[in-house]
Tab-separated table of C-alpha atoms and ligand atoms in Angstrom:
chain	number	residue	atom	x	y	z
A	774	UNK	CA	14.489	0.856	-6.647
A	775	UNK	CA	14.967	0.673	-10.380
A	776	UNK	CA	18.117	1.676	-12.162
A	777	UNK	CA	16.574	4.463	-14.195
A	778	UNK	CA	15.145	7.589	-12.668
A	779	UNK	CA	11.707	7.543	-14.267
A	780	UNK	CA	10.136	7.500	-10.820
A	781	UNK	CA	11.968	10.692	-9.892
A	782	UNK	CA	10.174	12.427	-12.749
A	783	UNK	CA	6.868	10.757	-11.819
A	784	UNK	CA	7.142	11.994	-8.231
A	785	UNK	CA	8.336	15.500	-8.982
A	786	UNK	CA	5.864	16.301	-11.770
A	787	UNK	CA	3.085	18.760	-10.943
A	788	UNK	CA	0.727	20.569	-13.247
A	789	UNK	CA	2.315	23.983	-13.759
A	790	UNK	CA	-0.113	26.831	-14.378
A	791	UNK	CA	2.274	29.773	-14.338
A	792	UNK	CA	5.238	30.129	-16.701
A	793	UNK	CA	8.310	32.286	-17.296
A	794	UNK	CA	8.504	33.851	-20.761
A	795	UNK	CA	11.830	32.115	-21.539
A	796	UNK	CA	11.622	30.002	-24.690
A	797	UNK	CA	12.067	26.239	-24.535
A	798	UNK	CA	15.481	25.415	-26.082
A	799	UNK	CA	15.162	23.638	-29.419
A	800	UNK	CA	17.185	20.592	-28.306
A	801	UNK	CA	14.833	20.050	-25.360
A	802	UNK	CA	11.791	20.392	-27.573
A	803	UNK	CA	13.359	17.941	-30.035
A	804	UNK	CA	13.877	15.349	-27.276
A	805	UNK	CA	10.329	15.845	-26.015
A	806	UNK	CA	8.877	15.233	-29.473
A	807	UNK	CA	11.216	12.302	-30.085
A	808	UNK	CA	9.777	10.666	-26.953
A	809	UNK	CA	6.292	10.979	-28.458
A	810	UNK	CA	7.495	9.469	-31.720
A	811	UNK	CA	8.871	6.423	-29.869
A	812	UNK	CA	5.728	5.785	-27.818
A	813	UNK	CA	3.698	2.583	-28.096
A	814	UNK	CA	0.470	2.468	-30.077
A	815	UNK	CA	-2.099	-0.153	-31.004
A	816	UNK	CA	-0.885	-2.142	-34.041
A	817	UNK	CA	1.956	0.386	-34.171
A	818	UNK	CA	-0.360	2.633	-36.164
A	819	UNK	CA	1.023	5.839	-34.596
A	820	UNK	CA	-2.250	7.673	-35.260
A	821	UNK	CA	-1.022	10.891	-33.697
A	822	UNK	CA	0.013	14.314	-34.887
A	823	UNK	CA	1.416	17.050	-32.691
A	824	UNK	CA	1.192	20.711	-33.600
A	825	UNK	CA	3.878	22.713	-31.799
A	826	UNK	CA	2.521	26.209	-31.213
A	827	UNK	CA	4.808	29.033	-30.091
A	828	UNK	CA	3.233	32.022	-31.865
A	829	UNK	CA	1.798	34.305	-29.180
A	830	UNK	CA	-1.359	35.240	-31.105
A	831	UNK	CA	-2.143	31.561	-31.594
A	832	UNK	CA	-1.435	30.774	-27.935
A	833	UNK	CA	-3.743	33.578	-26.913
A	834	UNK	CA	-6.433	32.113	-29.160
A	835	UNK	CA	-5.927	28.720	-27.507
A	836	UNK	CA	-6.210	30.185	-24.005
A	837	UNK	CA	-9.938	30.961	-24.114
A	838	UNK	CA	-11.068	27.911	-22.108
A	839	UNK	CA	-12.138	28.367	-18.486
A	840	UNK	CA	-9.084	26.555	-17.144
A	841	UNK	CA	-6.623	27.437	-19.893
A	842	UNK	CA	-5.797	31.140	-19.454
A	843	UNK	CA	-2.110	30.361	-18.765
A	844	UNK	CA	-1.644	29.054	-22.324
A	845	UNK	CA	-1.161	32.684	-23.195
A	846	UNK	CA	2.037	32.790	-21.119
A	847	UNK	CA	3.375	29.253	-21.682
A	848	UNK	CA	6.050	29.551	-24.424
A	849	UNK	CA	5.040	26.262	-26.068
A	850	UNK	CA	1.667	24.611	-26.472
A	851	UNK	CA	1.594	21.158	-28.028
A	852	UNK	CA	-1.754	20.319	-29.575
A	853	UNK	CA	-2.244	16.552	-29.505
A	854	UNK	CA	-4.325	15.252	-32.411
A	855	UNK	CA	-5.465	11.692	-33.087
A	856	UNK	CA	-6.394	10.279	-36.503
A	857	UNK	CA	-9.843	8.708	-36.083
A	858	UNK	CA	-9.665	7.008	-39.501
A	859	UNK	CA	-6.229	5.494	-38.935
A	860	UNK	CA	-7.185	3.971	-35.565
A	861	UNK	CA	-10.876	4.432	-34.712
A	862	UNK	CA	-10.719	2.542	-31.417
A	863	UNK	CA	-7.346	3.608	-30.020
A	864	UNK	CA	-6.478	7.039	-31.418
A	865	UNK	CA	-7.215	8.781	-28.128
A	866	UNK	CA	-5.386	6.238	-25.970
A	867	UNK	CA	-2.343	6.228	-28.252
A	868	UNK	CA	-2.177	10.013	-28.433
A	869	UNK	CA	-2.578	10.302	-24.655
A	870	UNK	CA	0.243	7.808	-24.061
A	871	UNK	CA	2.555	9.845	-26.291
A	872	UNK	CA	1.545	13.054	-24.538
A	873	UNK	CA	2.201	11.704	-21.049
A	874	UNK	CA	5.563	10.392	-22.255
A	875	UNK	CA	6.343	13.953	-23.379
A	876	UNK	CA	5.268	15.203	-19.939
A	877	UNK	CA	7.759	12.915	-18.197
A	878	UNK	CA	10.612	13.795	-20.553
A	879	UNK	CA	9.829	17.499	-20.185
A	880	UNK	CA	9.938	17.054	-16.396
A	881	UNK	CA	13.319	15.384	-16.752
A	882	UNK	CA	14.453	18.391	-18.810
A	883	UNK	CA	13.542	20.722	-15.936
A	884	UNK	CA	10.412	22.009	-17.632
A	885	UNK	CA	6.901	22.377	-16.281
A	886	UNK	CA	3.843	21.058	-18.098
A	887	UNK	CA	0.084	21.013	-17.815
A	888	UNK	CA	-2.482	18.906	-19.612
A	889	UNK	CA	-5.370	20.978	-20.917
A	890	UNK	CA	-8.815	19.630	-21.671
A	891	UNK	CA	-10.419	23.041	-21.608
A	892	UNK	CA	-10.693	23.989	-25.289
A	893	UNK	CA	-13.217	24.114	-28.099
A	894	UNK	CA	-12.280	21.450	-30.609
A	895	UNK	CA	-13.815	23.199	-33.619
A	896	UNK	CA	-12.045	26.446	-32.805
A	897	UNK	CA	-8.679	24.707	-32.360
A	898	UNK	CA	-9.060	22.757	-35.617
A	899	UNK	CA	-9.917	25.921	-37.549
A	900	UNK	CA	-7.095	27.915	-35.956
A	901	UNK	CA	-4.416	25.355	-36.859
A	902	UNK	CA	-5.792	23.850	-40.071
A	903	UNK	CA	-6.218	20.384	-38.552
A	904	UNK	CA	-7.764	17.962	-41.116
A	905	UNK	CA	-11.307	16.608	-40.539
A	906	UNK	CA	-10.238	13.021	-39.744
A	907	UNK	CA	-8.254	14.201	-36.726
A	908	UNK	CA	-9.682	14.763	-33.254
A	909	UNK	CA	-8.019	17.166	-30.862
A	910	UNK	CA	-7.302	14.888	-27.885
A	911	UNK	CA	-5.726	17.403	-25.508
A	912	UNK	CA	-3.309	20.299	-25.298
A	913	UNK	CA	-0.049	20.417	-23.372
A	914	UNK	CA	1.481	23.574	-21.979
A	915	UNK	CA	5.281	23.456	-21.686
A	916	UNK	CA	7.728	25.972	-20.283
A	917	UNK	CA	9.899	26.976	-17.364
A	918	UNK	CA	7.788	27.149	-14.214
A	919	UNK	CA	7.223	30.510	-12.602
A	920	UNK	CA	8.210	30.185	-8.961
A	921	UNK	CA	4.968	31.461	-7.556
A	922	UNK	CA	2.709	28.593	-6.557
A	923	UNK	CA	0.042	28.437	-9.223
A	924	UNK	CA	-2.555	27.098	-6.810
A	925	UNK	CA	-3.403	27.929	-3.238
A	926	UNK	CA	-5.576	26.681	-0.403
A	927	UNK	CA	-8.534	24.427	-0.966
A	928	UNK	CA	-8.321	24.448	-4.772
A	929	UNK	CA	-4.759	23.237	-4.430
A	930	UNK	CA	-5.624	20.362	-2.103
A	931	UNK	CA	-8.629	19.424	-4.226
A	932	UNK	CA	-6.554	19.284	-7.398
A	933	UNK	CA	-3.576	17.448	-5.909
A	934	UNK	CA	-5.211	14.895	-3.638
A	935	UNK	CA	-4.828	11.297	-4.697
A	936	UNK	CA	-7.169	8.429	-3.971
A	937	UNK	CA	-5.748	5.705	-1.747
A	938	UNK	CA	-4.131	2.658	-3.333
A	939	UNK	CA	-6.762	0.240	-2.081
A	940	UNK	CA	-9.491	2.180	-3.842
A	941	UNK	CA	-7.720	2.400	-7.210
A	942	UNK	CA	-6.175	-1.061	-7.476
A	943	UNK	CA	-7.335	-4.579	-6.631
A	944	UNK	CA	-5.498	-7.844	-6.102
A	945	UNK	CA	-6.744	-10.830	-8.152
A	946	UNK	CA	-10.386	-9.723	-8.191
A	947	UNK	CA	-11.993	-6.310	-8.542
A	948	UNK	CA	-12.730	-4.812	-5.113
A	949	UNK	CA	-10.063	-6.711	-3.159
A	950	UNK	CA	-8.033	-3.591	-2.455
A	951	UNK	CA	-4.349	-3.851	-3.350
A	952	UNK	CA	-2.156	-3.393	-0.289
A	953	UNK	CA	1.004	-1.496	-1.094
A	954	UNK	CA	4.046	-1.419	1.162
A	955	UNK	CA	5.506	1.512	-0.765
A	956	UNK	CA	5.307	4.886	0.948
A	957	UNK	CA	2.153	6.592	-0.245
A	958	UNK	CA	2.932	10.028	-1.499
A	959	UNK	CA	0.072	12.429	-1.213
A	960	UNK	CA	-0.140	16.169	-0.927
A	961	UNK	CA	-3.355	16.312	0.989
B	922	FMN	C1	-6.944	15.034	-19.656
B	922	FMN	C2	-6.589	16.137	-18.668
B	922	FMN	C3	-7.139	17.389	-18.833
B	922	FMN	C4	-6.798	18.442	-17.966
B	922	FMN	N1	-7.285	19.682	-18.214
B	922	FMN	C5	-6.858	20.722	-17.452
B	922	FMN	C6	-7.250	22.043	-17.782
B	922	FMN	O1	-7.992	22.299	-18.753
B	922	FMN	N2	-6.793	23.065	-17.019
B	922	FMN	C7	-5.954	22.838	-15.939
B	922	FMN	O2	-5.564	23.796	-15.283
B	922	FMN	N3	-5.554	21.576	-15.599
B	922	FMN	C8	-5.978	20.521	-16.344
B	922	FMN	N4	-5.538	19.245	-16.045
B	922	FMN	C9	-4.600	19.024	-14.916
B	922	FMN	C10	-5.275	18.328	-13.710
B	922	FMN	O3	-6.080	19.257	-13.039
B	922	FMN	C11	-4.162	17.795	-12.770
B	922	FMN	O4	-3.401	16.821	-13.446
B	922	FMN	C12	-4.713	17.150	-11.496
B	922	FMN	O5	-5.423	18.103	-10.726
B	922	FMN	C13	-3.597	16.560	-10.605
B	922	FMN	O6	-2.657	17.569	-10.265
B	922	FMN	P1	-1.123	17.419	-10.687
B	922	FMN	O7	-1.092	17.219	-12.178
B	922	FMN	O8	-0.451	18.704	-10.278
B	922	FMN	O9	-0.564	16.227	-9.974
B	922	FMN	C14	-5.903	18.198	-16.886
B	922	FMN	C15	-5.365	16.910	-16.722
B	922	FMN	C16	-5.678	15.897	-17.611
B	922	FMN	C17	-5.020	14.541	-17.434
């Protein structure tokens, strides 16, 4: 066991697809964004830009994707952009690292989050005035979770199931399944 409780946040995080209307307190939002700012990036280029969207008309406009309807009710949507010119090879990786860091800090702050890949990039760029050199990497919904389970039944088990350790990690050579002695946490 480590000394810090990062793993507590890792274990307790779930994608939250139903939110209370309560706003996210400014000091929590500030800490979440600070964690993005401090994230690692290739050559320390920090090729990211995050648009914090709270305006309900804008959130509604962002919620048009097939798997994104709950962006309308999440009080904050963070739009993760990566500068393709500043870091052509790593902009997406760097931006994703910063976004997952925000997810873990938000979890630690008692907030729910969900990554969203279901959006039209051109529409999002036009809506928010994102410059041409930036790609929209992903969106992040943030807010207080609504208690009702956002998923049920087979969809739930499909979306939460994790592949076994030996199929996702190898020891010394690819295909020699890594044998973990840690308890394997899995919902399904
Ligand atoms: C890049 C990315 C895009 C995703 N896009 C969506 C999405 O558009 N809509 C959605 O409901 N969930 C989305 N998810 C959430 C995944 O479905 C979820 O992480 C996965 O099923 C595991 O469940 P868990 O996050 O609750 O552990 C996305 C996740 C990632 C990492």
